[in-house]
Coordinates of C-alpha atoms in Angstrom, one line a residue:
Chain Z
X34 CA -0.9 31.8 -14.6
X35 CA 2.5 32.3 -12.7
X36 CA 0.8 33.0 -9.4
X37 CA -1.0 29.7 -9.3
X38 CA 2.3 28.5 -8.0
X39 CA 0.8 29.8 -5.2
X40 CA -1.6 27.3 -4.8
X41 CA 1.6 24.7 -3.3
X42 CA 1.5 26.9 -0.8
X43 CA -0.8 25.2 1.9
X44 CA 0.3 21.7 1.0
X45 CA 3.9 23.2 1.8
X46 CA 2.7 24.0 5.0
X47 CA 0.8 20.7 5.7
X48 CA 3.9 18.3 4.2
X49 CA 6.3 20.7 7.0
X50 CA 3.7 20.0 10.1
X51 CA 3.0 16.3 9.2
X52 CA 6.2 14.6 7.5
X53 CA 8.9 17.5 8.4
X54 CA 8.2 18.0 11.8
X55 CA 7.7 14.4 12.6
X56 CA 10.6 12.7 11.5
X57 CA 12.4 15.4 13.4
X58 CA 10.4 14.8 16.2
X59 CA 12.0 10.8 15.6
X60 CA 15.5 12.6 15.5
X61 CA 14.9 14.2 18.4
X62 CA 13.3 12.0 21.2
X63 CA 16.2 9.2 19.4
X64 CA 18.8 11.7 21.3
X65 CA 17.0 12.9 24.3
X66 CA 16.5 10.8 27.7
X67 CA 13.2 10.9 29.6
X68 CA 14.3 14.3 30.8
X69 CA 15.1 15.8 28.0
X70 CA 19.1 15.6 27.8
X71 CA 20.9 15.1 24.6
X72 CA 22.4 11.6 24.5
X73 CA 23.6 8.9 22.8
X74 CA 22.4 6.2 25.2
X75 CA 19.0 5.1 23.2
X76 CA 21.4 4.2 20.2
X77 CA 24.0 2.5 22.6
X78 CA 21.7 0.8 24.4
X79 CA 20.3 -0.9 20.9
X80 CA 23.5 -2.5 20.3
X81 CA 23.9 -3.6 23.4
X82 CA 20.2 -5.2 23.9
X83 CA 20.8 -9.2 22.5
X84 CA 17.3 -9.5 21.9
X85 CA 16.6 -6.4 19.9
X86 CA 20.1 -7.3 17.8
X87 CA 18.8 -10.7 17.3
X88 CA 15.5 -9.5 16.1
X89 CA 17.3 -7.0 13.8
X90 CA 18.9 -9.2 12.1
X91 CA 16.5 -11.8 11.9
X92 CA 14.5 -9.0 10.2
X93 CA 16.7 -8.5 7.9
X94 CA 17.1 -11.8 6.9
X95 CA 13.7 -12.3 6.3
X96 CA 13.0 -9.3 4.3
X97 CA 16.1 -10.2 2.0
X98 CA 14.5 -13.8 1.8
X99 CA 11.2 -12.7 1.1
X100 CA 12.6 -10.1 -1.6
X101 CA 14.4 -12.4 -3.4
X102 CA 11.5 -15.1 -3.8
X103 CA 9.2 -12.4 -5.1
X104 CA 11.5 -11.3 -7.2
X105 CA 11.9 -14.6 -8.5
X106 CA 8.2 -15.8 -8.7
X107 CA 6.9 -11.6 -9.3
X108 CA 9.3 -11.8 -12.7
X109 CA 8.1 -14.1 -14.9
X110 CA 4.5 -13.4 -13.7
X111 CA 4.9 -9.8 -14.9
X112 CA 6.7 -11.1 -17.8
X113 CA 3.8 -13.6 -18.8
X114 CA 1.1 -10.7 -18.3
X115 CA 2.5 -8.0 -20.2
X116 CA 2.8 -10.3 -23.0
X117 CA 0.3 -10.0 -25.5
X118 CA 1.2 -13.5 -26.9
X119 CA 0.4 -15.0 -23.8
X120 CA -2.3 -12.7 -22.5
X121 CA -4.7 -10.4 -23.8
X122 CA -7.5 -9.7 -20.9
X123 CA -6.4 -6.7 -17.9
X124 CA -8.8 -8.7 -15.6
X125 CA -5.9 -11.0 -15.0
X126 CA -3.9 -8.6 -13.8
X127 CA -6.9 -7.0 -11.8
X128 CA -7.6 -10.8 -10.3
X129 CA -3.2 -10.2 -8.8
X130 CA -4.0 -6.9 -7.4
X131 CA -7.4 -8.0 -5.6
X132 CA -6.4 -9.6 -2.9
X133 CA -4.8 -6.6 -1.7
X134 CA -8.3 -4.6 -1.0
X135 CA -8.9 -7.9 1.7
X136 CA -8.2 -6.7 4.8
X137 CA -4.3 -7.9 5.1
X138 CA -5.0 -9.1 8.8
X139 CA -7.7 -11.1 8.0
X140 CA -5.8 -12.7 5.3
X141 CA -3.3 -13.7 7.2
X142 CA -5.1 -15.0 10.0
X143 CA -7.1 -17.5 7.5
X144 CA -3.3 -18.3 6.1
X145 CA -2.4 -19.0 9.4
X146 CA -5.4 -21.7 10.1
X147 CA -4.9 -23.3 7.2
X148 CA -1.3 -24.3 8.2
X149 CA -2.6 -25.2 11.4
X150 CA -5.5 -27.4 9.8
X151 CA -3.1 -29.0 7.2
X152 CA -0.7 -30.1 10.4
X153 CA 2.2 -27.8 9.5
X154 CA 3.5 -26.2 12.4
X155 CA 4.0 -22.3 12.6
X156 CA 7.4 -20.8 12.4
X157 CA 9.8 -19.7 9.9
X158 CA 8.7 -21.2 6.7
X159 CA 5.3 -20.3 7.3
X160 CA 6.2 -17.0 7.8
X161 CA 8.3 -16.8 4.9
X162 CA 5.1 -18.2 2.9
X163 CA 3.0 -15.5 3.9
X164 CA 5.0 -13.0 3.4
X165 CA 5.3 -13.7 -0.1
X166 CA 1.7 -14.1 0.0
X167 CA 1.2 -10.6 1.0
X168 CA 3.9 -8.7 -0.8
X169 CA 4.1 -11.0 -3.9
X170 CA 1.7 -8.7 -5.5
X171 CA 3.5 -5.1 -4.8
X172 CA 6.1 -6.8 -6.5
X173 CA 4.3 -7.9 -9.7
X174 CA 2.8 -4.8 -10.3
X175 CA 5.3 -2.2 -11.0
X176 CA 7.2 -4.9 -13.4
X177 CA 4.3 -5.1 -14.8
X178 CA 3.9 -1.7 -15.7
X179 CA 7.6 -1.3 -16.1
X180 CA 7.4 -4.1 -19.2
X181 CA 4.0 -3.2 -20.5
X182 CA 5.0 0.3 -21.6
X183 CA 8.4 -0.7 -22.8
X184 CA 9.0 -0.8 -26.4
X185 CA 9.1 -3.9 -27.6
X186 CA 11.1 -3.3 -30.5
X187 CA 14.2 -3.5 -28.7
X188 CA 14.1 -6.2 -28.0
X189 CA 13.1 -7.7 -31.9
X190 CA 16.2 -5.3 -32.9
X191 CA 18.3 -7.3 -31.2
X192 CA 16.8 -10.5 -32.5
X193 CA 17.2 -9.0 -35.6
X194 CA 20.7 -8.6 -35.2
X195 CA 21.5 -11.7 -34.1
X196 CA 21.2 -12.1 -30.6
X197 CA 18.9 -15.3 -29.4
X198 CA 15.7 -14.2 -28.2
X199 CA 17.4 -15.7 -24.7
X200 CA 20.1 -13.1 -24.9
X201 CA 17.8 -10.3 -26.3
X202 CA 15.6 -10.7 -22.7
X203 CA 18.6 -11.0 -20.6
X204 CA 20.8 -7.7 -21.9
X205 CA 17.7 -6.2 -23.1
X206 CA 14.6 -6.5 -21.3
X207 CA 15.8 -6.7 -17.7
X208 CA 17.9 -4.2 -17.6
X209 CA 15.4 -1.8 -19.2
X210 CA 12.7 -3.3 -16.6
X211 CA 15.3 -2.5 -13.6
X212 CA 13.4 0.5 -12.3
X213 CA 10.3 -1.6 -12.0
X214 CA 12.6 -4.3 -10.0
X215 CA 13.7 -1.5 -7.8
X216 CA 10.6 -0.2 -6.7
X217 CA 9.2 -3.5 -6.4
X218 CA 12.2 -4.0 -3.7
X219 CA 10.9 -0.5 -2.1
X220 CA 8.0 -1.8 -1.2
X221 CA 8.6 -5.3 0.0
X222 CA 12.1 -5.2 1.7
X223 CA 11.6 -2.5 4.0
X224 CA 7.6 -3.0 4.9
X225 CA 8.5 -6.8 5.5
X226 CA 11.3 -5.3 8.1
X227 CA 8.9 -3.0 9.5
X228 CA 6.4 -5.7 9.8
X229 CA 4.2 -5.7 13.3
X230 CA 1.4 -8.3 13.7
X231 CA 1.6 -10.2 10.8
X232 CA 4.8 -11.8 11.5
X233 CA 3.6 -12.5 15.6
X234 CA 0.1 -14.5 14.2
X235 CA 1.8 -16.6 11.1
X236 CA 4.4 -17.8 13.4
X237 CA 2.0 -17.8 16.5
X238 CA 4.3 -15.3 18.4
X239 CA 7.6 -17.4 18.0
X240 CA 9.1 -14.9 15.5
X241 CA 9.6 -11.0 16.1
X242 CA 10.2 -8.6 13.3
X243 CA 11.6 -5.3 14.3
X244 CA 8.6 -3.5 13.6
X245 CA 6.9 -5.5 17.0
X246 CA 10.2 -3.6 19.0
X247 CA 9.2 -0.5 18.3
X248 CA 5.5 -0.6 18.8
X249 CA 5.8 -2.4 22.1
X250 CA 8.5 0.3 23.1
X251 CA 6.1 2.6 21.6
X252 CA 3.0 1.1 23.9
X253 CA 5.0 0.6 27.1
X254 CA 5.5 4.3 26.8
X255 CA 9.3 3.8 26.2
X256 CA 9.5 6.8 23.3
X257 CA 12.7 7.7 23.6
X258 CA 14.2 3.9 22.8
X259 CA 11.4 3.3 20.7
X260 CA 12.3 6.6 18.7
X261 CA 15.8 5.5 18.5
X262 CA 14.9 2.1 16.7
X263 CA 12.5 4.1 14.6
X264 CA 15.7 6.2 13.3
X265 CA 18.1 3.5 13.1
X266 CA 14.9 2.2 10.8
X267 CA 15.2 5.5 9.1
X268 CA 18.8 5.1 8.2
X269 CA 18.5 1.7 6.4
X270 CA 15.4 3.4 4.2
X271 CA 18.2 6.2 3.5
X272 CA 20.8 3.4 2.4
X273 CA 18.0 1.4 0.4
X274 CA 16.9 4.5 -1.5
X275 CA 21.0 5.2 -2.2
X276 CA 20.2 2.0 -4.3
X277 CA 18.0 3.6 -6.4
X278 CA 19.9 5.9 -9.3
X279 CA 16.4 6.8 -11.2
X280 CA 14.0 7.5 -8.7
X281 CA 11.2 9.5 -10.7
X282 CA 11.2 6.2 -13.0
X283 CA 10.5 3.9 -10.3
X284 CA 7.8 6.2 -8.8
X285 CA 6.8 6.2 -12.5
X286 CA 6.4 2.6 -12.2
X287 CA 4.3 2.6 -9.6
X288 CA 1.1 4.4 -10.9
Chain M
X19 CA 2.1 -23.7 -28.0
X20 CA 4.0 -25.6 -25.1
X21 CA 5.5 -22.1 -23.8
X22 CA 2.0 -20.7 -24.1
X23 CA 0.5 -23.4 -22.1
X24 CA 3.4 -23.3 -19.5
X25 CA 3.1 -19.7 -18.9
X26 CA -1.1 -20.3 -18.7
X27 CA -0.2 -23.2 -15.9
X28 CA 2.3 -20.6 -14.3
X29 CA -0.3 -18.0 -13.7
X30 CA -3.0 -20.1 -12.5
X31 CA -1.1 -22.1 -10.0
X32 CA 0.0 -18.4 -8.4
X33 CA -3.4 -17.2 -8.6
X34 CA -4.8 -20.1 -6.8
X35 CA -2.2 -20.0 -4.2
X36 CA -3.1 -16.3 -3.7
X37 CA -6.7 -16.9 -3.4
X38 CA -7.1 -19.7 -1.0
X39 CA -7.2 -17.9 2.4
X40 CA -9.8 -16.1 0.5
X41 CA -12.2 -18.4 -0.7
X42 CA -11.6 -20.4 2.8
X43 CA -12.5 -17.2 4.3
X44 CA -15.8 -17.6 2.3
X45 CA -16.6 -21.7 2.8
X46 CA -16.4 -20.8 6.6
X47 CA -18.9 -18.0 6.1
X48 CA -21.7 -20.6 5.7
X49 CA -21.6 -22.6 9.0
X50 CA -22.1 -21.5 12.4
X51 CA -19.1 -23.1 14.4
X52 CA -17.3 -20.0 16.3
X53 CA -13.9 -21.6 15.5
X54 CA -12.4 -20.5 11.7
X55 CA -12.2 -23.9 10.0
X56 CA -14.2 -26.2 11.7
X57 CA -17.5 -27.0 9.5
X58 CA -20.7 -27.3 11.7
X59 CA -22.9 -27.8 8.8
X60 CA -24.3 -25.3 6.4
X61 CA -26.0 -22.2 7.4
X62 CA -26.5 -18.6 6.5
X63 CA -27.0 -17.4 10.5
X64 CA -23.9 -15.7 10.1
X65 CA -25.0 -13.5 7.2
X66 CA -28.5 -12.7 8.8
X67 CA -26.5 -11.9 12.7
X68 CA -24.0 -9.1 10.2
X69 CA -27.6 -7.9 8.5
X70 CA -29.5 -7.5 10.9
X71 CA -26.8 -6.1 13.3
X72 CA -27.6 -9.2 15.7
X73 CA -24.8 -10.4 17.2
X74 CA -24.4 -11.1 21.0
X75 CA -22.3 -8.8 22.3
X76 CA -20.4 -7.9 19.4
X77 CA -22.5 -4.8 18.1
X78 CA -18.6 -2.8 18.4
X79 CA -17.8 -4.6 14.8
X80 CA -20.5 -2.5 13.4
X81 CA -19.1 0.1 14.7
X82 CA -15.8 -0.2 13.6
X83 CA -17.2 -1.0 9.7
X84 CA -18.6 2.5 10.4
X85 CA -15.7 4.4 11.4
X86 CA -13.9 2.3 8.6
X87 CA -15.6 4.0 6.3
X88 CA -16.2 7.3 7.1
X89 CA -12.5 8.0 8.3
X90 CA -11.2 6.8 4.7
X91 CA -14.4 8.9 3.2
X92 CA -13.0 11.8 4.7
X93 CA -9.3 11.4 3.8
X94 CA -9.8 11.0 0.8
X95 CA -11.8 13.8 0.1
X96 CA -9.8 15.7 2.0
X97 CA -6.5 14.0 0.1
X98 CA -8.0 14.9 -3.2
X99 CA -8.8 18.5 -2.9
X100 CA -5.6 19.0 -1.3
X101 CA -3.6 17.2 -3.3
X102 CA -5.2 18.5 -6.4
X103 CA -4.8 22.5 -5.5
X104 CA -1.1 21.2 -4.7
X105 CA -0.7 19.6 -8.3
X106 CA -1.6 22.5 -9.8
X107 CA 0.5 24.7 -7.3
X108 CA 3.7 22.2 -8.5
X109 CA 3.0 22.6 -11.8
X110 CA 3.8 25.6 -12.0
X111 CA 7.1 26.1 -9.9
X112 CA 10.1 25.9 -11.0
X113 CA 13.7 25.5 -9.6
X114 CA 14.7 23.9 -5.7
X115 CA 11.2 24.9 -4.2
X116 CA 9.6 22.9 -6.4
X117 CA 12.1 19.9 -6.1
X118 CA 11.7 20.0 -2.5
X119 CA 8.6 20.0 -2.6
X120 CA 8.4 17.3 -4.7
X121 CA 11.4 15.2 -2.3
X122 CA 8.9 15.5 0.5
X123 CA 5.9 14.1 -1.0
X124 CA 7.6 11.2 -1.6
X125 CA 8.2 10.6 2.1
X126 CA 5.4 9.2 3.1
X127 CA 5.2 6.8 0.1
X128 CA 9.1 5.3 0.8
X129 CA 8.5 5.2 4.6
X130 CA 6.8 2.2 6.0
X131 CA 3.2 2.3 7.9
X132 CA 5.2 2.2 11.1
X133 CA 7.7 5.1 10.9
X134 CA 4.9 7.3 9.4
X135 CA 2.4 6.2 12.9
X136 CA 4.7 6.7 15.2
X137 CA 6.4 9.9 14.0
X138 CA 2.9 11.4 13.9
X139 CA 2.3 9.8 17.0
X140 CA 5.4 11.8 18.9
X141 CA 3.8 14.9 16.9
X142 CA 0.3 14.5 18.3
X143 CA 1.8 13.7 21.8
X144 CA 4.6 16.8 21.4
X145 CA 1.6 19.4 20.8
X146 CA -0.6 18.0 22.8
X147 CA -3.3 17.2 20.8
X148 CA -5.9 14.5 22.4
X149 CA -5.8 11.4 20.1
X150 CA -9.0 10.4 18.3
X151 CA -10.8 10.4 15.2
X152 CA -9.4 13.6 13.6
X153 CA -5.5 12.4 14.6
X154 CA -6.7 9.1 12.1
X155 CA -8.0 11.3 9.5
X156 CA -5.0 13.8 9.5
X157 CA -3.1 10.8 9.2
X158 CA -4.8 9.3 6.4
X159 CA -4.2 12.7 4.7
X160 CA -0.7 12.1 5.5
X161 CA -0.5 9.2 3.1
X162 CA -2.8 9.5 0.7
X163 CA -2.6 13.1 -0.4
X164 CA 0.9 12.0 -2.0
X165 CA -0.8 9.5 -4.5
X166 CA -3.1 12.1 -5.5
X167 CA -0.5 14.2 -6.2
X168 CA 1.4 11.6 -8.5
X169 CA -2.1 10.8 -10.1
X170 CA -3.4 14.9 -11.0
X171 CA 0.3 15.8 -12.0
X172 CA 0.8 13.9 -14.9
X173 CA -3.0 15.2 -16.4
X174 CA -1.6 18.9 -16.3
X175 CA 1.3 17.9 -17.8
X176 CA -0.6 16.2 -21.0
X177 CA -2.8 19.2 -20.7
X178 CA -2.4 22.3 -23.3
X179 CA -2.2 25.0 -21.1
X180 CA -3.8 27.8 -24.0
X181 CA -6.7 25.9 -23.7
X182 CA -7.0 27.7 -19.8
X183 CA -6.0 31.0 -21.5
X184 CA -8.6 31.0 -23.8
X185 CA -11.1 30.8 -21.7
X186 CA -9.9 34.1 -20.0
X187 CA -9.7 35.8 -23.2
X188 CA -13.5 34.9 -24.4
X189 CA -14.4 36.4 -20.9
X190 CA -14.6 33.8 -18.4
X191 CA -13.6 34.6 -14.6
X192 CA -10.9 33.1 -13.4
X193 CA -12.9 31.0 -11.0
X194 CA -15.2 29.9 -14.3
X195 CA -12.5 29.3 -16.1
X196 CA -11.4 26.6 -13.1
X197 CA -14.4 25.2 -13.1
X198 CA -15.3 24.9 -16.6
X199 CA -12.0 24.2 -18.4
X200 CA -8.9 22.9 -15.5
X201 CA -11.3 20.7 -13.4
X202 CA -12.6 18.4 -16.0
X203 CA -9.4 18.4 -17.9
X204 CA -8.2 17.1 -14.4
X205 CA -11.0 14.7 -13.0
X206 CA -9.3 11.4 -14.5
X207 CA -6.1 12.0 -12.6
X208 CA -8.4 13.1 -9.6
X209 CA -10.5 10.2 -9.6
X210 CA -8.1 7.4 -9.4
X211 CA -5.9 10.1 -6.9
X212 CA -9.4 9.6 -4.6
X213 CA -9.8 6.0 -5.1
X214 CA -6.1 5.2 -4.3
X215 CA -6.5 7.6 -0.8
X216 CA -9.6 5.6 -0.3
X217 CA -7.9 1.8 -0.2
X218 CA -5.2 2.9 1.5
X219 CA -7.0 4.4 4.1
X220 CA -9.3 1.3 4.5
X221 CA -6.5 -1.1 4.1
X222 CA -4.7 0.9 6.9
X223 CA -3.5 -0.8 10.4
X224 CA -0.1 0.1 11.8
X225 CA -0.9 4.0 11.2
X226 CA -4.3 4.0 13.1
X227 CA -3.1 1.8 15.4
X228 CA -0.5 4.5 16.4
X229 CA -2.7 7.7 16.0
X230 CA -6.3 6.5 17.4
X231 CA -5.5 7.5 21.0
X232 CA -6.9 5.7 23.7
X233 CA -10.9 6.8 23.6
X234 CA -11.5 3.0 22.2
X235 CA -11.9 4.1 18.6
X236 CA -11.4 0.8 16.5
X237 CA -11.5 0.5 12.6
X238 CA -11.9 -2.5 10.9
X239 CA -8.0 -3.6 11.1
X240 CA -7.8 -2.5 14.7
X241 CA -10.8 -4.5 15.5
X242 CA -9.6 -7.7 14.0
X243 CA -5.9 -7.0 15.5
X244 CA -7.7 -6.8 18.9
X245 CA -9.9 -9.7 18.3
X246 CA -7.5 -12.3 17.3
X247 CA -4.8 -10.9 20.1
X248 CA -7.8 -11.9 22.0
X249 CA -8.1 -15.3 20.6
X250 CA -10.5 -16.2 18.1
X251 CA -12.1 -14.1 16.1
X252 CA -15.7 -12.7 15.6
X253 CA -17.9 -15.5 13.5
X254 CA -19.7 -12.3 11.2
X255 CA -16.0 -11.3 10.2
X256 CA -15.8 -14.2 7.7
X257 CA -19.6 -13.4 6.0
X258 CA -18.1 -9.5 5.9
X259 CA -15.2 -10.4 4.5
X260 CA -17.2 -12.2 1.9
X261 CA -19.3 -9.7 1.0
X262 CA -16.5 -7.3 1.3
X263 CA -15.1 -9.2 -1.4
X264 CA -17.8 -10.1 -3.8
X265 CA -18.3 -6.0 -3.9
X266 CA -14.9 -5.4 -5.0
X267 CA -14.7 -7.9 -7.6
X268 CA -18.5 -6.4 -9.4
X269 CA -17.1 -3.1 -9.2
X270 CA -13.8 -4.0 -10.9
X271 CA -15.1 -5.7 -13.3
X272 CA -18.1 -3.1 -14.1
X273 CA -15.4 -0.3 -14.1
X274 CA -13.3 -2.4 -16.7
X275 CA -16.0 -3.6 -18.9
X276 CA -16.4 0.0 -19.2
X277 CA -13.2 1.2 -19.7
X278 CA -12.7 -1.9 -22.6
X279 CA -15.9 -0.1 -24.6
X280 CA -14.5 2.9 -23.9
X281 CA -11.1 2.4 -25.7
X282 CA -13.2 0.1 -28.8
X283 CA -15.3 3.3 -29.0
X284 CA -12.1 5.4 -29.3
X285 CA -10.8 2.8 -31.4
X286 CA -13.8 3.3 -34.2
X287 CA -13.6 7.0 -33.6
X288 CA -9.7 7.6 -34.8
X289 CA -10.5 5.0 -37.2

């Protein structure tokens, strides 16, 4: 049996060619000019550029704004579903995750026409709305999961002992639910920073995320600068993960 | 009974919210007007132009259902055999390799569609390899052979690894005793490893967009990304969506009615 750890072999290979190699690739055009010099001048350049700042920030803003409201509405929707009291049928949850397998662009383009039919004008609330109408579900999920396995007898024990059943959720349940929280954050903060498209047709081009930057650095064939936003990408997916203290749980979560 | 009924209203009033653009998607299906929204009166011309493939000028939207398909058919066939011989390969390493190993496939799950398409895009363009259809599938490998991964490791993990051994001591070839005793111990995990490769692939945009080269090759979200850059889209995308949809949903359901008989059959069994 030993030597079927030989069998990891060619994903090895495949995982250094197609994830190693690229990201270093990111590193490495980030620091080079056109002809091939190390420098620094793609990073300086980004904090110098107003417009790419603004749409950093902007992005960031966003993505915390959109976080937080999914968090908020993604909670108690978990909550409610993993409650046998309140539900009993998994087709509800599979009628959350649905919408997903609808081409995203298509979705938002009919979220988009709506607005425009009901007379409200594009811009930053409707982008806000459809954000959380695209991520809202990535965020239920893994609570979901998260709470559904969780032994509810915690919580009762604590109800038992005295604690009101208000008290037992908040020092019991959330904090045992946190790793579904987390990776519910993983994967709506930084896809709604990264966000191309999407955020151009709900706000009908007004609004840039930063994930626009780079592909239209990327498409007007500036790599190296487009590289170098790519990275600085990189370093705030570095700093979110830091966040996380149990990641094989939240992964867990997740499937 | 009044918390029960809140939390009923709660649910609702988010699922209607999330399927509005859908079932708009599908009331515009049934009239002709080019324009998403306006209501020319009812008709099924739109179904019969997608059916019948006739639709003036816009035969490339066939085309793109086409490549759709068979791009996310191939990844994640390809995902799930090599994310299954990895699985297996994991599961038995021990120490740093195996935990690096591990860091890595996680990569491509933490980092979003865009740094994954254009890191592979600087690869592609660094070795000089002409952009096309197997740049998108080697892509789509990229990101789905990790879920397959996560799905067919925890199956060899529930699994009781004598069972393996005794097939090799009754006499079976090692290559029998894969076939006959690992790979149906491992199909549940493999299954739900393909269809998760499979969504993601067809749900894909910012990845192809980056990796499809510039021979034309359009998928369905490329296509649609085009169109509407273009301004307005392609009438027969709203009676495809539809359909797209009302598949999805018979299939879930079939797949869960099942499952639910399943797990009552299990239920009377243990009992």
């Amino acid at each position: 049996m030993s030597k079927r750890s030989n069998w990891s072999i060619p994903y090895a290979v495949f995982l250094v060619l197609f994830v190693v190699l690229p990201l270093v690739l990111v590193l490495l055009y980030a620091f080079q000019d056109g002809s091939g010099h190390l420098t620094l001048s793609n990073i300086g350049k980004f904090f110098r550029d107003r417009d790419a700042l603004s749409t950093f920030a902007v992005s960031v803003e966003v993505a915390l704004e959109n976080t937080a409201i999914c968090i908020l509405l993604g909670y108690p929707a978990a909550w409610i579903l993993s409650n046998k009291k309140y539900n009993r049928s998994a087709v509800t949850i599979i009628l959350f995750i649905m919408p997903m397998w609808i081409n995203a662009l298509m979705r938002t383009l009919a979220t988009a026409q709506l607005f425009t039919m009901l007379g409200i004008q594009l811009g930053k609330g409707t982008l806000l709305f459809g954000m959380v109408y695209d991520y809202l579900p990535f965020m239920i999920y893994p609570i979901y999961n998260i709470l559904n396995k969780m032994d509810k007898s915690y919580a009762e024990a604590a109800v038992d002992l005295g604690a009101t059943p208000w008290k037992a959720f908040w020092k019991v349940t959330v904090p045992l639910s946190m790793p579904g929280v987390m990776s519910g954050v993983l994967m709506v903060f930084m896809p709604t920073v990264s966000t191309f498209a999407i955020s151009e047709f709900l706000t009908n081009n007004k609004i840039k995320l930063f994930g626009t930057i780079i592909q239209e650095n990327i498409n007007s064939s500036a790599w190296n600068y487009g590289a170098a936003l790519a990275f600085i990408m990189l370093i705030i997916i570095g700093i979110t993960s830091l966040f996380q203290k149990d990641k094989d749980q939240a992964e867990g979560a997740l499937i | 009974m009044m918390k029960k009924v809140f939390a009923k209203v709660y649910i609702w009033i988010l699922l209607v919210i999330l399927y509005t653009p859908l079932v708009f998607i599908a009331v515009c299906s049934f009239t002709e007007s080019k324009v998403l929204g306006s209501w020319s009166g009812f008709s099924t011309k739109l179904y019969r132009n997608l059916l019948t493939g006739n639709m003036q000028g816009e035969a490339s939207l066939l085309a793109a259902v086409e490549n759709t398909l068979l791009i996310a058919i191939a990844a994640a066939i390809l995902s799930t055999l090599l994310g299954t011989i990895a699985a297996i390969g994991i599961h038995n390493l021990k120490g740093k390799y195996r935990k690096a190993i591990v860091f890595t496939n996680n990569i491509p799950m933490i980092n979003p569609d865009i740094i994954t398409g254009v890191s592979l895009f600087l690869l592609f363009v660094f070795l000089h390899i002409s952009q096309g259809y197997l740049t998108v599938i080697l892509a789509h490998v990229t990101f789905g052979t990790p879920y397959v991964v996560l799905s067919v490791m925890p199956r060899l993990q529930q699994m009781n690894p004598n069972i393996y051994e005794a097939a090799l001591d009754l006499g079976a070839t090692p290559g029998q005793a894969l076939r006959k005793v690992l790979i149906p111990e491992l199909r549940p995990g493999m299954i739900s490893g393909f269809i998760l490769a499979f969504t993601m692939s067809l749900d894909d945009f910012a990845v192809t967009f980056f990796t499809r080269g510039t021979i034309g090759l359009d998928t369905l979200s490329t296509y649609i990304y085009t169109d509407a850059r273009k301004g307005g889209l392609t009438p027969e995308l709203r009676p495809l969506m539809t359909l797209i949809f009302v598949i999805i949903l018979a299939l879930l359901v079939i797949i869960n009615v099942r499952k639910e008989k399943q797990a009552k059959k299990l239920q009377s069994i243990q009992k």
